[in-house]
Coordinates of C-alpha atoms and ligand atoms in Angstrom, one line a residue:
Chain A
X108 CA -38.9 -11.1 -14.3
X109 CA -39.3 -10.3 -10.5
X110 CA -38.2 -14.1 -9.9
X111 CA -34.7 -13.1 -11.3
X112 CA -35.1 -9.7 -9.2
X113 CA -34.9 -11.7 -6.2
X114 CA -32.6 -14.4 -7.0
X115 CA -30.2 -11.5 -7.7
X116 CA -30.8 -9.7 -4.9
X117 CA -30.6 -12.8 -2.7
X118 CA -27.1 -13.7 -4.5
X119 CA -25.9 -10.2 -3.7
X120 CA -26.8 -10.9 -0.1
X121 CA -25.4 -14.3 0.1
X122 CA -22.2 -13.2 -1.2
X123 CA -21.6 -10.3 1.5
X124 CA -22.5 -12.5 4.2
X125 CA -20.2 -14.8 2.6
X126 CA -17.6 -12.0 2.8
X127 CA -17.0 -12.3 6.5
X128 CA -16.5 -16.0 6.7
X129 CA -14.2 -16.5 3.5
X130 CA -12.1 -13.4 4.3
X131 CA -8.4 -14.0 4.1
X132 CA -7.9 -11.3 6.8
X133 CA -10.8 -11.2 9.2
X134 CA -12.0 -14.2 8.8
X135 CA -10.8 -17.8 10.2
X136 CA -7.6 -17.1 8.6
X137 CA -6.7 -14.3 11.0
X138 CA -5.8 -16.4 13.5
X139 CA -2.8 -17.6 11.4
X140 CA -2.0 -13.9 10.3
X141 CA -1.5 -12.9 14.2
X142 CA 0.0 -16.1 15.5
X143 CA 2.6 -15.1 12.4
X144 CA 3.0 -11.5 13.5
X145 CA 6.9 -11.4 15.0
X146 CA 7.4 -15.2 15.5
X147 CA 10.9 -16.3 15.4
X148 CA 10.5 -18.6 12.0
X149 CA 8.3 -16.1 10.4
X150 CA 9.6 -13.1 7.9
X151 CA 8.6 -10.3 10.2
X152 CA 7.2 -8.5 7.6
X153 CA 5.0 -6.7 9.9
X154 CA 7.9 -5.2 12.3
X155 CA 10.0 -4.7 9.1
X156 CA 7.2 -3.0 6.8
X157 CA 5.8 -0.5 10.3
X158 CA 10.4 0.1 10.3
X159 CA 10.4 1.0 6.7
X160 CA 7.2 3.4 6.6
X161 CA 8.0 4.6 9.6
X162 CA 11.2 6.0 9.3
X163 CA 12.7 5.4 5.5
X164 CA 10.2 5.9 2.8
X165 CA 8.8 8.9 2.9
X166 CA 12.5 10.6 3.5
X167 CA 14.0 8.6 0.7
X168 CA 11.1 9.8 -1.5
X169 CA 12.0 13.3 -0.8
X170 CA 15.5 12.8 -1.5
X171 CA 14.8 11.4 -5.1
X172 CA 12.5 14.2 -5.8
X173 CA 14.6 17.0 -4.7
X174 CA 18.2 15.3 -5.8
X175 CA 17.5 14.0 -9.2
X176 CA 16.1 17.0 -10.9
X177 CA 18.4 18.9 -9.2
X178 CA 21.1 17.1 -10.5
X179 CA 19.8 18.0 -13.4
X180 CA 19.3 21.6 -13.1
X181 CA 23.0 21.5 -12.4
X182 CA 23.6 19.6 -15.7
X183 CA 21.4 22.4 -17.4
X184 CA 23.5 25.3 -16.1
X185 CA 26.9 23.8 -16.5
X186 CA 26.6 21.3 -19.8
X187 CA 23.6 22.1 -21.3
X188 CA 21.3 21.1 -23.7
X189 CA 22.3 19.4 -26.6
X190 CA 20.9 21.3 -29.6
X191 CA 20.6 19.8 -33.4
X192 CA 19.6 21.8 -36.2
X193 CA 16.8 20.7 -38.1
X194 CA 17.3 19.4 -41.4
X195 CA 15.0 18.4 -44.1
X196 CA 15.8 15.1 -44.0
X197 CA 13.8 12.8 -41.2
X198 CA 13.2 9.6 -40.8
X199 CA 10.2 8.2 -40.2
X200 CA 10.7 5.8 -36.7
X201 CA 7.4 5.9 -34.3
X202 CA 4.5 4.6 -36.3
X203 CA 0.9 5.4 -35.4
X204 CA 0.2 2.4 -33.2
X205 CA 3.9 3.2 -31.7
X206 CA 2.7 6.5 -30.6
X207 CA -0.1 5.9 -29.4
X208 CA 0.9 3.2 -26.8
X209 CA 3.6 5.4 -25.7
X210 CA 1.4 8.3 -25.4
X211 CA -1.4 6.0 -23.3
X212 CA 2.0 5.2 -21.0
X213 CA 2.9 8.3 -20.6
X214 CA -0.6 10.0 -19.9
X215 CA -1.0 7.1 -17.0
X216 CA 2.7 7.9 -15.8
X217 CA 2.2 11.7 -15.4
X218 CA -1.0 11.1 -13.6
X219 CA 0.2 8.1 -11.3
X220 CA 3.4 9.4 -10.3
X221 CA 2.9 12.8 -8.8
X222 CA -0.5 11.4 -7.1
X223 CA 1.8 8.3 -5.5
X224 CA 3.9 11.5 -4.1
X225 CA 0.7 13.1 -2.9
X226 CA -0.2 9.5 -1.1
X227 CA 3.3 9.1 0.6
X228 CA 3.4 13.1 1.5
X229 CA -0.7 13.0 2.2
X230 CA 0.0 14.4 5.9
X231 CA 1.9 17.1 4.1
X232 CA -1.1 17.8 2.6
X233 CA -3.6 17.5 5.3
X234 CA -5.2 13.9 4.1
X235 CA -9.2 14.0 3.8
X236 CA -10.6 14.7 0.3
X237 CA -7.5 15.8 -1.7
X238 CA -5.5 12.8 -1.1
X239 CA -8.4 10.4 -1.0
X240 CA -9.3 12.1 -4.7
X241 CA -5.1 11.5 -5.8
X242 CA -5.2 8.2 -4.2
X243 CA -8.6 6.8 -6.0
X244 CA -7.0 8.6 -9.4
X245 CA -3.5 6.7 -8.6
X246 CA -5.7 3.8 -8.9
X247 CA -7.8 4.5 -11.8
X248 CA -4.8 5.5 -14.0
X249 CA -3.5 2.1 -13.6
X250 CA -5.8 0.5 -16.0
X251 CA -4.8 2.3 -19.2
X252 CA -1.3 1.5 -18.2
X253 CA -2.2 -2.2 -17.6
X254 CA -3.5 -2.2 -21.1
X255 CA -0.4 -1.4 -22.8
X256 CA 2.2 -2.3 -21.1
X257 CA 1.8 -5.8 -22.8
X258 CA 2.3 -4.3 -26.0
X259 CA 5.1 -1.5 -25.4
X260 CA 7.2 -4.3 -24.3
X261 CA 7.0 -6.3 -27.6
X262 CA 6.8 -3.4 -29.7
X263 CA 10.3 -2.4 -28.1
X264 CA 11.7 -5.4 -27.0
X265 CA 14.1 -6.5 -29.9
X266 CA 15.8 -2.4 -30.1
X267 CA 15.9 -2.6 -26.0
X268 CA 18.5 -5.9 -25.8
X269 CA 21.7 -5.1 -24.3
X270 CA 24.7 -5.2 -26.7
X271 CA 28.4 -4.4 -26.8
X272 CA 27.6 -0.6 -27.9
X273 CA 25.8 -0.4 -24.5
X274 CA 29.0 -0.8 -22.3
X275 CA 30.9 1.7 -24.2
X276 CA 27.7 4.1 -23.8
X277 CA 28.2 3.6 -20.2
X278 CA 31.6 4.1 -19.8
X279 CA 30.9 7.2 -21.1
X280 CA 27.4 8.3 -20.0
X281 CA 26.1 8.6 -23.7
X282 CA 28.7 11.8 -23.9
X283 CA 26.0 14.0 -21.8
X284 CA 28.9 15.3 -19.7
X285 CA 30.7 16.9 -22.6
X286 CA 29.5 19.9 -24.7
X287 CA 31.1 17.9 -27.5
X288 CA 28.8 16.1 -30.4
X289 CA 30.6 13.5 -31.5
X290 CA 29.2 10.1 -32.4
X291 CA 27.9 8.0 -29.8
X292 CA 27.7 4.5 -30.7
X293 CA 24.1 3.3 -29.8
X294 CA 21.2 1.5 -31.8
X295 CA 18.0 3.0 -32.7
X296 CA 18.0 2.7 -28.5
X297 CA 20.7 3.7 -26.5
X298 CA 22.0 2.0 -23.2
X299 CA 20.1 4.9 -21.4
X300 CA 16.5 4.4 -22.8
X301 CA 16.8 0.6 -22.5
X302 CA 17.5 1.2 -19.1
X303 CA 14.3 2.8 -18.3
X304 CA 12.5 0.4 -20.9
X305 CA 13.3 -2.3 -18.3
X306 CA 12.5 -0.3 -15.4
X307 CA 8.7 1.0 -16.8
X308 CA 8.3 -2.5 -18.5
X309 CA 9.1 -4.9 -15.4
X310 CA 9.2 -2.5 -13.0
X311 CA 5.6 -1.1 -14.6
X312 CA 4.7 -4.6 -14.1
X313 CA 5.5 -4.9 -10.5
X314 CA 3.9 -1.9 -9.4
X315 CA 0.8 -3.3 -11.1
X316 CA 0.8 -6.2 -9.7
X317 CA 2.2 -5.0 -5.9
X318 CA -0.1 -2.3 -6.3
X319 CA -3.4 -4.2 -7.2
X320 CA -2.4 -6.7 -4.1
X321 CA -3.2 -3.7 -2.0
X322 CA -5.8 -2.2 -3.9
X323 CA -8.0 -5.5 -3.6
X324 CA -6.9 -6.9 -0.3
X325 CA -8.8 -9.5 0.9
X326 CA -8.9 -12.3 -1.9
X327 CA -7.4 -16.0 -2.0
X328 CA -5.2 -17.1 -4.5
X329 CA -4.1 -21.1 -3.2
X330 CA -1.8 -20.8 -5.8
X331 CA 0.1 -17.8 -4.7
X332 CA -0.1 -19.0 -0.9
X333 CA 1.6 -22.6 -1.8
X334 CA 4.1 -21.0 -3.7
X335 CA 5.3 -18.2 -1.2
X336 CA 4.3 -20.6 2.3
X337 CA 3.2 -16.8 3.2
X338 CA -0.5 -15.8 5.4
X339 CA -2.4 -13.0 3.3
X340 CA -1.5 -10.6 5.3
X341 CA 2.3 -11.0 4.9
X342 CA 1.9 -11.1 1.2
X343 CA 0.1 -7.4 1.5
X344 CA 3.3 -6.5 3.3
X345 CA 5.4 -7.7 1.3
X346 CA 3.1 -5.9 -1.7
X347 CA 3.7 -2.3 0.3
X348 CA 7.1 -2.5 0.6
X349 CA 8.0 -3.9 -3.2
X350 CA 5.4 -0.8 -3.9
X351 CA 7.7 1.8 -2.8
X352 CA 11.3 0.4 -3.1
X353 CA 9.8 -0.3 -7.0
X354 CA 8.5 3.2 -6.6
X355 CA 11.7 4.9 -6.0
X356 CA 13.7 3.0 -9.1
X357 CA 10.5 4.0 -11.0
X358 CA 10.1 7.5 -10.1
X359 CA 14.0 8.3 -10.2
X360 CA 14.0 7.2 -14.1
X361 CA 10.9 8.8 -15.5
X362 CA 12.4 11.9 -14.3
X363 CA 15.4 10.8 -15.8
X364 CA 13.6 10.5 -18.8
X365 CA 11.2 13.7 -18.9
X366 CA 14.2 15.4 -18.2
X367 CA 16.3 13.7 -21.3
X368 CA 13.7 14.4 -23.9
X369 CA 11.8 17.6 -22.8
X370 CA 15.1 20.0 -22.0
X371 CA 18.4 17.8 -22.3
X372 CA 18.2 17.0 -26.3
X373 CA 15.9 19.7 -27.4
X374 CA 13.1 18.9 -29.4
X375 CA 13.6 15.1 -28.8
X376 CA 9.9 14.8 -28.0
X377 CA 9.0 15.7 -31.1
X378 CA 9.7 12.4 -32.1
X379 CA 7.2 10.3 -30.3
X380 CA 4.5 13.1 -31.4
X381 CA 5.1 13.1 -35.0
X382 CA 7.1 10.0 -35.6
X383 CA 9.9 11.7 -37.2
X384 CA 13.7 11.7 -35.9
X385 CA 16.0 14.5 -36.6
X386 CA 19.0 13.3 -39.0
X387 CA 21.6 15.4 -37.0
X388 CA 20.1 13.4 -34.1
X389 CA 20.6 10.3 -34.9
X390 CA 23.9 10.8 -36.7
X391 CA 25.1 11.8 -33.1
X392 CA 23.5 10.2 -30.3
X393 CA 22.5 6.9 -32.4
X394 CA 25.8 6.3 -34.6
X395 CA 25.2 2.7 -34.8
X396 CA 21.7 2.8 -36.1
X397 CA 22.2 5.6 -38.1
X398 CA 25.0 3.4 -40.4
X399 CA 22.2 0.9 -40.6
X400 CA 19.9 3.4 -42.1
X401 CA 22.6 4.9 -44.3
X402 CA 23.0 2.0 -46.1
X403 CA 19.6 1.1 -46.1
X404 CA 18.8 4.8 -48.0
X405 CA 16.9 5.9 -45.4
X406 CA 18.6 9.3 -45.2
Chain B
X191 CA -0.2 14.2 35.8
X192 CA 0.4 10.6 34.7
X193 CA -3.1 9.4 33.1
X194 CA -3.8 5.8 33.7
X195 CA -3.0 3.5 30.5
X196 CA -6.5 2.1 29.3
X197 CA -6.2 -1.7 28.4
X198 CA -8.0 -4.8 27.2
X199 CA -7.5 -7.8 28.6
X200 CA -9.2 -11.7 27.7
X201 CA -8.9 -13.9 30.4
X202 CA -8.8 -17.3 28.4
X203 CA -9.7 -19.1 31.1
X204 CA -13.0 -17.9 31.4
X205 CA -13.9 -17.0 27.7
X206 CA -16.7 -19.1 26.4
X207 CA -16.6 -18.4 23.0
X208 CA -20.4 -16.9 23.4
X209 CA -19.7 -13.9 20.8
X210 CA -21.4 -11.6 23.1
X211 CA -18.8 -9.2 22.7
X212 CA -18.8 -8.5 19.0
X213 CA -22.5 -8.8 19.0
X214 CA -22.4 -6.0 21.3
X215 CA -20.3 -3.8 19.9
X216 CA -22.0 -3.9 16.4
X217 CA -25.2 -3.5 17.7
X218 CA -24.0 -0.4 19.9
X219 CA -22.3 1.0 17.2
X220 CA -24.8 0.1 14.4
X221 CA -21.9 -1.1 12.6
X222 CA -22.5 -1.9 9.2
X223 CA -22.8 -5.6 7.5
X224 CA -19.4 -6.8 7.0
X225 CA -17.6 -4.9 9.6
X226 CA -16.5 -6.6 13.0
X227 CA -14.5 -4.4 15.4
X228 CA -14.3 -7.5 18.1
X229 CA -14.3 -11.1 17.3
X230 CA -13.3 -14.2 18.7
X231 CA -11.4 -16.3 18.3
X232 CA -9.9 -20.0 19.2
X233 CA -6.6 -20.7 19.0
X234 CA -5.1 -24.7 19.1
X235 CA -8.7 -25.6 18.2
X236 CA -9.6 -29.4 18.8
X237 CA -6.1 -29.5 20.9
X238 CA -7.0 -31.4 24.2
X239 CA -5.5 -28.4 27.0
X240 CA -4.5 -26.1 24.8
X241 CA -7.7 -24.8 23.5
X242 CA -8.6 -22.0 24.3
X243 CA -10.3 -19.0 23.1
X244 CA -9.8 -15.3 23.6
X245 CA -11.8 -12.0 22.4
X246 CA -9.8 -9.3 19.7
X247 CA -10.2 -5.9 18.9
X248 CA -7.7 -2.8 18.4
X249 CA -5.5 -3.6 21.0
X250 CA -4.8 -0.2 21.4
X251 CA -0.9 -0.7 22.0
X252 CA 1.6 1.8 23.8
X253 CA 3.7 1.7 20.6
X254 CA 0.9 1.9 18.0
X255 CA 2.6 0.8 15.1
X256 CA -0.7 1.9 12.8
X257 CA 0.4 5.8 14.0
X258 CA 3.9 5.1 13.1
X259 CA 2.7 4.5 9.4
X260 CA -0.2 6.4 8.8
X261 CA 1.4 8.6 5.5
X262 CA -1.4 11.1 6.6
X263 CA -1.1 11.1 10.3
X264 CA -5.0 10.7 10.8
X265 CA -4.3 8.7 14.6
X266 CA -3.9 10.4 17.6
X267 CA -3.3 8.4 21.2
X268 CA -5.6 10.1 23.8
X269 CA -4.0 10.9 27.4
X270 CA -5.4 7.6 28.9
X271 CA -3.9 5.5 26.1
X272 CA -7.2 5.1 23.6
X273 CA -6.0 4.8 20.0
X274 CA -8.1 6.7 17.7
X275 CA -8.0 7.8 14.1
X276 CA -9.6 10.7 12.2
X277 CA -11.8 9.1 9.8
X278 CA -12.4 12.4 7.7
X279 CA -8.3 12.6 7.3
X280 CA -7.9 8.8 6.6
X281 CA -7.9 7.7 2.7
X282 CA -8.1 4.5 3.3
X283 CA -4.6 3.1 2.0
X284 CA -4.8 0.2 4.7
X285 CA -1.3 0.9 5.5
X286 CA -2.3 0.4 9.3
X287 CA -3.5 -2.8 8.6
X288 CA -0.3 -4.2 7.4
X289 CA 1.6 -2.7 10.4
X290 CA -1.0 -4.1 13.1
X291 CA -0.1 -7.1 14.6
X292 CA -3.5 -7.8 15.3
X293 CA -5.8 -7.3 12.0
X294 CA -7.9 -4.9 13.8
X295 CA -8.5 -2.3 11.0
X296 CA -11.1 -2.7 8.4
X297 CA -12.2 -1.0 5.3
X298 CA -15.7 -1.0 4.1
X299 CA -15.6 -0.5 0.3
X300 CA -17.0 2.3 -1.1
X301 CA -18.3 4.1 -4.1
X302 CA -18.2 2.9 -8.2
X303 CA -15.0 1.5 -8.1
X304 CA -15.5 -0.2 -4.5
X305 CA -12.1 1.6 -3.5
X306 CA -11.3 0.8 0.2
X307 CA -12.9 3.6 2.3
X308 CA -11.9 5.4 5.8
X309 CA -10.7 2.7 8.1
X310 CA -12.8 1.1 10.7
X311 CA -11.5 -0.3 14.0
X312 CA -12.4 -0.4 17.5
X313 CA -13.0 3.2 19.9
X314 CA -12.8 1.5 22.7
X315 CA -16.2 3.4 22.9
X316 CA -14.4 6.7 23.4
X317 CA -15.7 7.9 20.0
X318 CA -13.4 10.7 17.3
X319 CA -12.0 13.8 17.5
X320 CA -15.4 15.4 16.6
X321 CA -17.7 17.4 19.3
X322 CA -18.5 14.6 22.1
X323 CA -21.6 12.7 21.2
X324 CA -22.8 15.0 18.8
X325 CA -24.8 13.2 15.8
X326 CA -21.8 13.2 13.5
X327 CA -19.8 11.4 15.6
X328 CA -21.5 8.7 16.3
X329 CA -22.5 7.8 12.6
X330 CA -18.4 8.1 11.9
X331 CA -17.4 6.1 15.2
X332 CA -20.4 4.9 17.2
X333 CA -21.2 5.4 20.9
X334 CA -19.2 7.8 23.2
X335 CA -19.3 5.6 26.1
X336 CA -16.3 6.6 27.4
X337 CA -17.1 10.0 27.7
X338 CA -20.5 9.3 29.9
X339 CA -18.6 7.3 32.3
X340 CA -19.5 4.1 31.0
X341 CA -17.6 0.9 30.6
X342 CA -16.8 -0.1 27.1
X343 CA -19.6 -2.6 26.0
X344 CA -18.5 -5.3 25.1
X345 CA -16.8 -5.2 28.5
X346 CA -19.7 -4.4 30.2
X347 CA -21.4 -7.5 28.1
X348 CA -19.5 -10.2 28.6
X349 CA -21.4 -12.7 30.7
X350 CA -18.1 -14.4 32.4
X351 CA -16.3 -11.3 33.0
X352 CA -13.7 -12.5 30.6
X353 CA -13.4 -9.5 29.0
X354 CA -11.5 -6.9 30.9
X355 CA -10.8 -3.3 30.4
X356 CA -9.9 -0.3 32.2
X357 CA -6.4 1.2 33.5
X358 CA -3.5 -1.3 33.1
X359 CA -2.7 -1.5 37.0
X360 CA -6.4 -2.7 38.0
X361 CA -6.7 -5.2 35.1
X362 CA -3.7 -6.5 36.5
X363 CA -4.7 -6.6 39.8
X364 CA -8.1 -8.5 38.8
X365 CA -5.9 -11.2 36.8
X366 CA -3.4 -11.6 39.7
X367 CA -6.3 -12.1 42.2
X368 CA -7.9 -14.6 39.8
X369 CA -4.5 -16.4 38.5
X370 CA -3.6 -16.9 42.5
X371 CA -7.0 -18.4 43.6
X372 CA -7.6 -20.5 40.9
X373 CA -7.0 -24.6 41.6
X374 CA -8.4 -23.7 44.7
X375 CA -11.6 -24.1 46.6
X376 CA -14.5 -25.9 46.2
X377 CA -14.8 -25.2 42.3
X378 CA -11.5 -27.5 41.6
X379 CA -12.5 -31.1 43.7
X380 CA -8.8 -32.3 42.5
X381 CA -6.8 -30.6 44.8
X382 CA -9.5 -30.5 47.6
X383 CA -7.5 -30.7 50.6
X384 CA -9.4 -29.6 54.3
X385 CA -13.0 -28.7 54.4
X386 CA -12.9 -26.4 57.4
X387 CA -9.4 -24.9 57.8
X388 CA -9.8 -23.1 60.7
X389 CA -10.3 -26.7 62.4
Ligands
HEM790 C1 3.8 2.2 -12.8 C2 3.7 2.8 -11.7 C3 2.6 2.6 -10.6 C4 1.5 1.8 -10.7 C5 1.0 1.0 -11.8 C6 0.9 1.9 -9.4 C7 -0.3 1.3 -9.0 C8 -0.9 1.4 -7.7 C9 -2.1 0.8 -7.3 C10 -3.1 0.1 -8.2 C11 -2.3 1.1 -6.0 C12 -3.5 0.7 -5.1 C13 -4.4 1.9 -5.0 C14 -5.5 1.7 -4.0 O1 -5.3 0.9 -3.0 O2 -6.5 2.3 -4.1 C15 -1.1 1.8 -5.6 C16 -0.9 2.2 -4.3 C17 0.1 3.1 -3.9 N1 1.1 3.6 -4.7 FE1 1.3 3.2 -6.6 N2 1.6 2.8 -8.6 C18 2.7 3.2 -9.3 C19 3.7 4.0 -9.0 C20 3.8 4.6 -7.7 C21 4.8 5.6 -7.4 C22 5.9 6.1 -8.3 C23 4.6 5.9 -6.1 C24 5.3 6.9 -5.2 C25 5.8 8.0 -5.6 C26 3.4 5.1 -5.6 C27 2.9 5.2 -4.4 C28 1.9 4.4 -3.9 C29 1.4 4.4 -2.6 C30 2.0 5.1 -1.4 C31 0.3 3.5 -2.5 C32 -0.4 3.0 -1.3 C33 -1.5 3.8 -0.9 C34 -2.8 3.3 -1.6 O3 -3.0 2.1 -1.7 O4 -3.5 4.2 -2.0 N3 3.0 4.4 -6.7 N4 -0.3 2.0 -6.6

C-alpha cells in the first residue's frame, strides 16, 4: 500500500517537473514563439490580437449589447408583439428528450453569456474576486453545453436545412415588421431560427473549442501544429480573437432569440416548456408545416 | 521631472548560458515550482558564429502591449518605466500573454478545476502596488529590492556582467563602451597590432 503511495507521489512530482521542460510556451519552444513575434513571413497575430483587444472588442461588445435590444425595444413600441389566442387544439412538437437538451443549452447560455460580458467589461467592474468568480463560472458552464451540443444538432438538423420557403422568409423578415398576421411560409423552423441553429450549433462549437484553447494553454497537439505551420502561442492568438469575433455573432442572436420567444410572439416559450405549439401559431408563422400537419390530422 | 526609463539589457557576447539569473530570481522570490520569471535561452543553437545566448524576463517595454489588453486594467507603468500588475485585480485570462512578444507572463494553476490563476512575471524586484515590503507583498510579488536601493538580482548575480539593468542612457553607455573596445587589446591575439604604443 505505501509502495503505491510513493510511486504516486513520485509520478505527481515527475510530471510537474516535467511541466517546465515539455511546455509549449516556456519551455524550449519559446524561442520559436518570440523569434515569430512580428517577423515579416509570420501572421503577426501578436501585434494584430494586442490591436483588436486594445482598441475594438470591448467597444464592439458594447455596441451589440446596447443596439440590438434596443432595436428591439423600438420594435416593441412601434410593431409590437404578435399575440395568438389559445385554442384547444395543440400539437405536440418538443418531446421530453427535445426539451431537455434545449433547456441544458439554454441554462449554459444564460450563465455563459452575461459572465463573458462581465470578463470583457472586468475593469468596469473593478476585476479581483467578482470577475475571477464570472470568469471560472464562464468556464464551468461550458461543460453542460459541451454535452449537448452533439445532440441538439442532430435532433434539429433535418427541420434546420435551408429551403426555397427560407428566401421568401427573408425577403420579408418573417412579416415581423407588419402588425399584419398573415401566413408566413416556413417549416416547422423558420429561416430565422435556423439561422441561430447554425450560429449556437457551429458557432457553439467554435467557442468551445477557441475557448478551451485558452482555458488549457500550454498543451501539444503535433497534429494541430503540422496542419496550421503555427508556434503555440500563435494558435492561442488566434483562439482569442475567433473567441470574441464568434462572440459577437453569438451574443447578437441569442438576444435575437430571447427576445423573439420571451416578448416578440407571446407565449412562444411555452413551447419548449411543455412541448405543445399553439394552432393559431403555427397556422401563421409556420404555414408550410402546418399544411403538413393538416393533412397528416394533426390538428 | 523626466524619470529615467529602467531597462534590461543581455549582452550576448558575454552570456554563458550559466542560469545564474533565473536561479536567482526564484530563489529570491521563493518562486514556486514551475514558475520561471528569467530564463535563458540560446538562439541559432549548434550554428558555428551565430550561437549565441541571451537571458529573458518581462521586458518591461515603453509600449506595454500586456497594459493595452488587460480587460481589467490590473497593470500600471511606474514613473521610472517598471511594468507591474495588480495580482489581487488580475483573473488570470492570460490575455497578456498572447499580446507579449516575449512570453514573459505565467499562470500557476490553481484550485479544483486547475483554472489559470493571477499572472506571474518579472518585478524587476520593485515589488506591487501593496505597502513597500510589508509581508503581503512579498508572498504576492517577491523581494522589493528596488525600493531598498538595490540592484535587481539577477543583475546583481550574473557572474560576467552580461546582464544589465538600470536607466536606459547608462545601459547604453556600458554597451557602447564595451561594443567600441572589443577586437582590441590583449584579450583578441588576431588583430594584435603594437605592444607599447606610446613607442
Ligand atoms: C457558446 C458560447 C461560449 C462558450 C462555450 C465559451 C467558452 C469559453 C471558455 C471555455 C473560456 C476559457 C475560460 C478560462 O480560460 O477559464 C472562455 C473564455 C472567454 N470567453 Fe467565452 N464562451 C462562450 C461565449 C462567450 C461570449 C458570448 C463572450 C463575450 C460576451 C465570451 C467571452 C470570453 C472571454 C473574454 C474569454 C477570455 C477570458 C478567459 O479566458 O477567462 N465568451 N470562453
Amino acid at each position: 500500500m505505501k509502495k503505491y503511495l510513493y510511486m504516486f507521489i513520485a509520478t505527481l512530482a515527475l510530471a510537474s517537473a516535467a511541466f517546465a521542460v515539455d511546455s509549449q510556451i516556456w519551455g524550449e519552444m519559446r524561442i520559436q514563439n518570440i523569434l515569430g513575434y512580428g517577423q515579416e513571413e509570420s501572421l503577426k497575430l501578436g501585434p494584430l490580437f494586442t490591436m483588436l483587444q486594445h482598441h475594438y472588442f470591448a467597444w464592439i461588445f458594447l455596441g451589440i449589447l446596447i443596439g440590438v435590444p434596443g432595436a428591439f425595444f423600438l420594435h416593441y413600441k412601434i410593431i409590437g408583439p404578435k399575440v395568438f389566442p389559445h385554442s384547444e387544439k395543440k400539437y405536440y412538437a418538443f418531446n421530453l428528450y427535445n426539451r431537455i437538451i434545449h433547456q441544458i443549452a439554454a441554462i449554459s447560455f444564460i450563465v455563459i453569456v452575461p459572465t463573458g460580458f462581465v470578463i470583457v467589461f472586468g475593469d468596469f467592474f473593478g476585476g479581483g474576486m467578482f470577475v475571477r468568480f464570472c470568469k471560472n463560472l464562464h468556464g464551468l458552464f461550458t461543460v453542460p453545453f459541451t454535452i449537448v451540443v452533439i445532440p441538439m444538432a442532430l435532433m434539429w438538423l433535418k427541420e434546420a436545412l435551408f429551403n426555397l420557403d427560407d428566401v421568401k422568409w427573408f425577403m420579408i423578415l418573417g412579416g415581423y415588421l407588419s402588425k399584419e398576421k398573415k401566413p408566413i411560409l416556413a417549416g416547422k423552423f423558420n429561416a430565422g431560427q435556423k439561422m441561430w441553429y447554425w450560429v449556437a450549433i457551429l458557432g457553439g462549437i467554435t467557442m468551445i473549442l477557441s475557448g478551451a484553447f485558452m482555458f488549457f494553454l500550454d498543451f501539444k497537439m503535433e497534429m494541430l501544429h503540422n496542419l496550421t505551420g503555427m508556434s503555440q502561442i500563435d494558435m492561442l492568438r488566434a483562439a482569442a480573437i475567433i473567441h470574441n469575433v464568434m462572440g459577437f455573432a453569438v451574443v447578437a442572436l441569442f438576444i435575437t432569440h430571447v427576445y423573439m420567444s420571451m416578448f416578440a410572439i407571446k407565449g412562444a416559450v411555452q413551447s419548449i416548456i411543455t412541448g405543445y405549439v399553439e394552432e393559431e401559431e403555427v397556422k401563421i408563422l409556420h404555414s408550410t408545416w402546418y399544411k403538413k400537419l393538416k393533412n397528416q390530422g394533426k390538428f | 521631472m523626466e524619470y529615467a526609463r529602467m531597462k534590461f539589457y543581455c549582452d550576448e557576447h558575454r552570456c554563458i548560458e550559466c542560469d545564474g539569473c533565473s536561479v536567482a530570481c526564484a530563489e529570491a522570490h521563493e518562486l514556486p515550482v514551475g514558475i520561471a520569471r528569467r530564463k535563458v535561452i540560446t538562439i541559432n543553437e549548434g550554428i558555428p558564429g551565430k550561437e549565441f545566448s541571451t537571458s529573458i524576463a518581462c521586458m518591461h517595454c515603453t509600449d506595454a502591449p500586456c497594459e493595452q489588453v488587460c480587460p481589467v486594467d490590473c497593470f500600471y507603468i511606474r514613473e521610472d518605466g517598471i511594468v507591474l500588475h495588480d495580482k489581487e485585480k488580475c483573473i488570470g485570462c492570460g490575455y497578456c500573454l498572447y499580446a507579449c512578444p516575449f512570453g514573459a507572463p505565467q499562470f500557476p494553476r490553481e484550485g479544483i478545476f486547475g483554472a489559470k490563476g493571477a499572472m506571474d512575471k518579472c518585478t524587476m524586484c520593485a515589488g506591487g502596488p501593496l505597502e513597500t515590503n510589508s509581508e503581503k507583498e512579498r508572498h504576492l510579488y517577491g523581494q522589493n529590492r528596488i525600493a531598498e536601493g538595490k540592484v535587481p538580482v539577477c543583475a546583481a548575480m550574473c557572474s560576467t556582467k552580461a546582464l544589465l539593468v538600470g536607466d536606459s542612457e547608462s545601459v547604453s553607455a556600458i554597451i557602447r563602451t564595451r561594443v567600441s573596445s572589443r577586437a582590441k587589446g590583449a584579450s583578441n591575439p588576431l588583430v594584435w597590432d603594437k605592444a607599447y604604443k606610446n613607442q
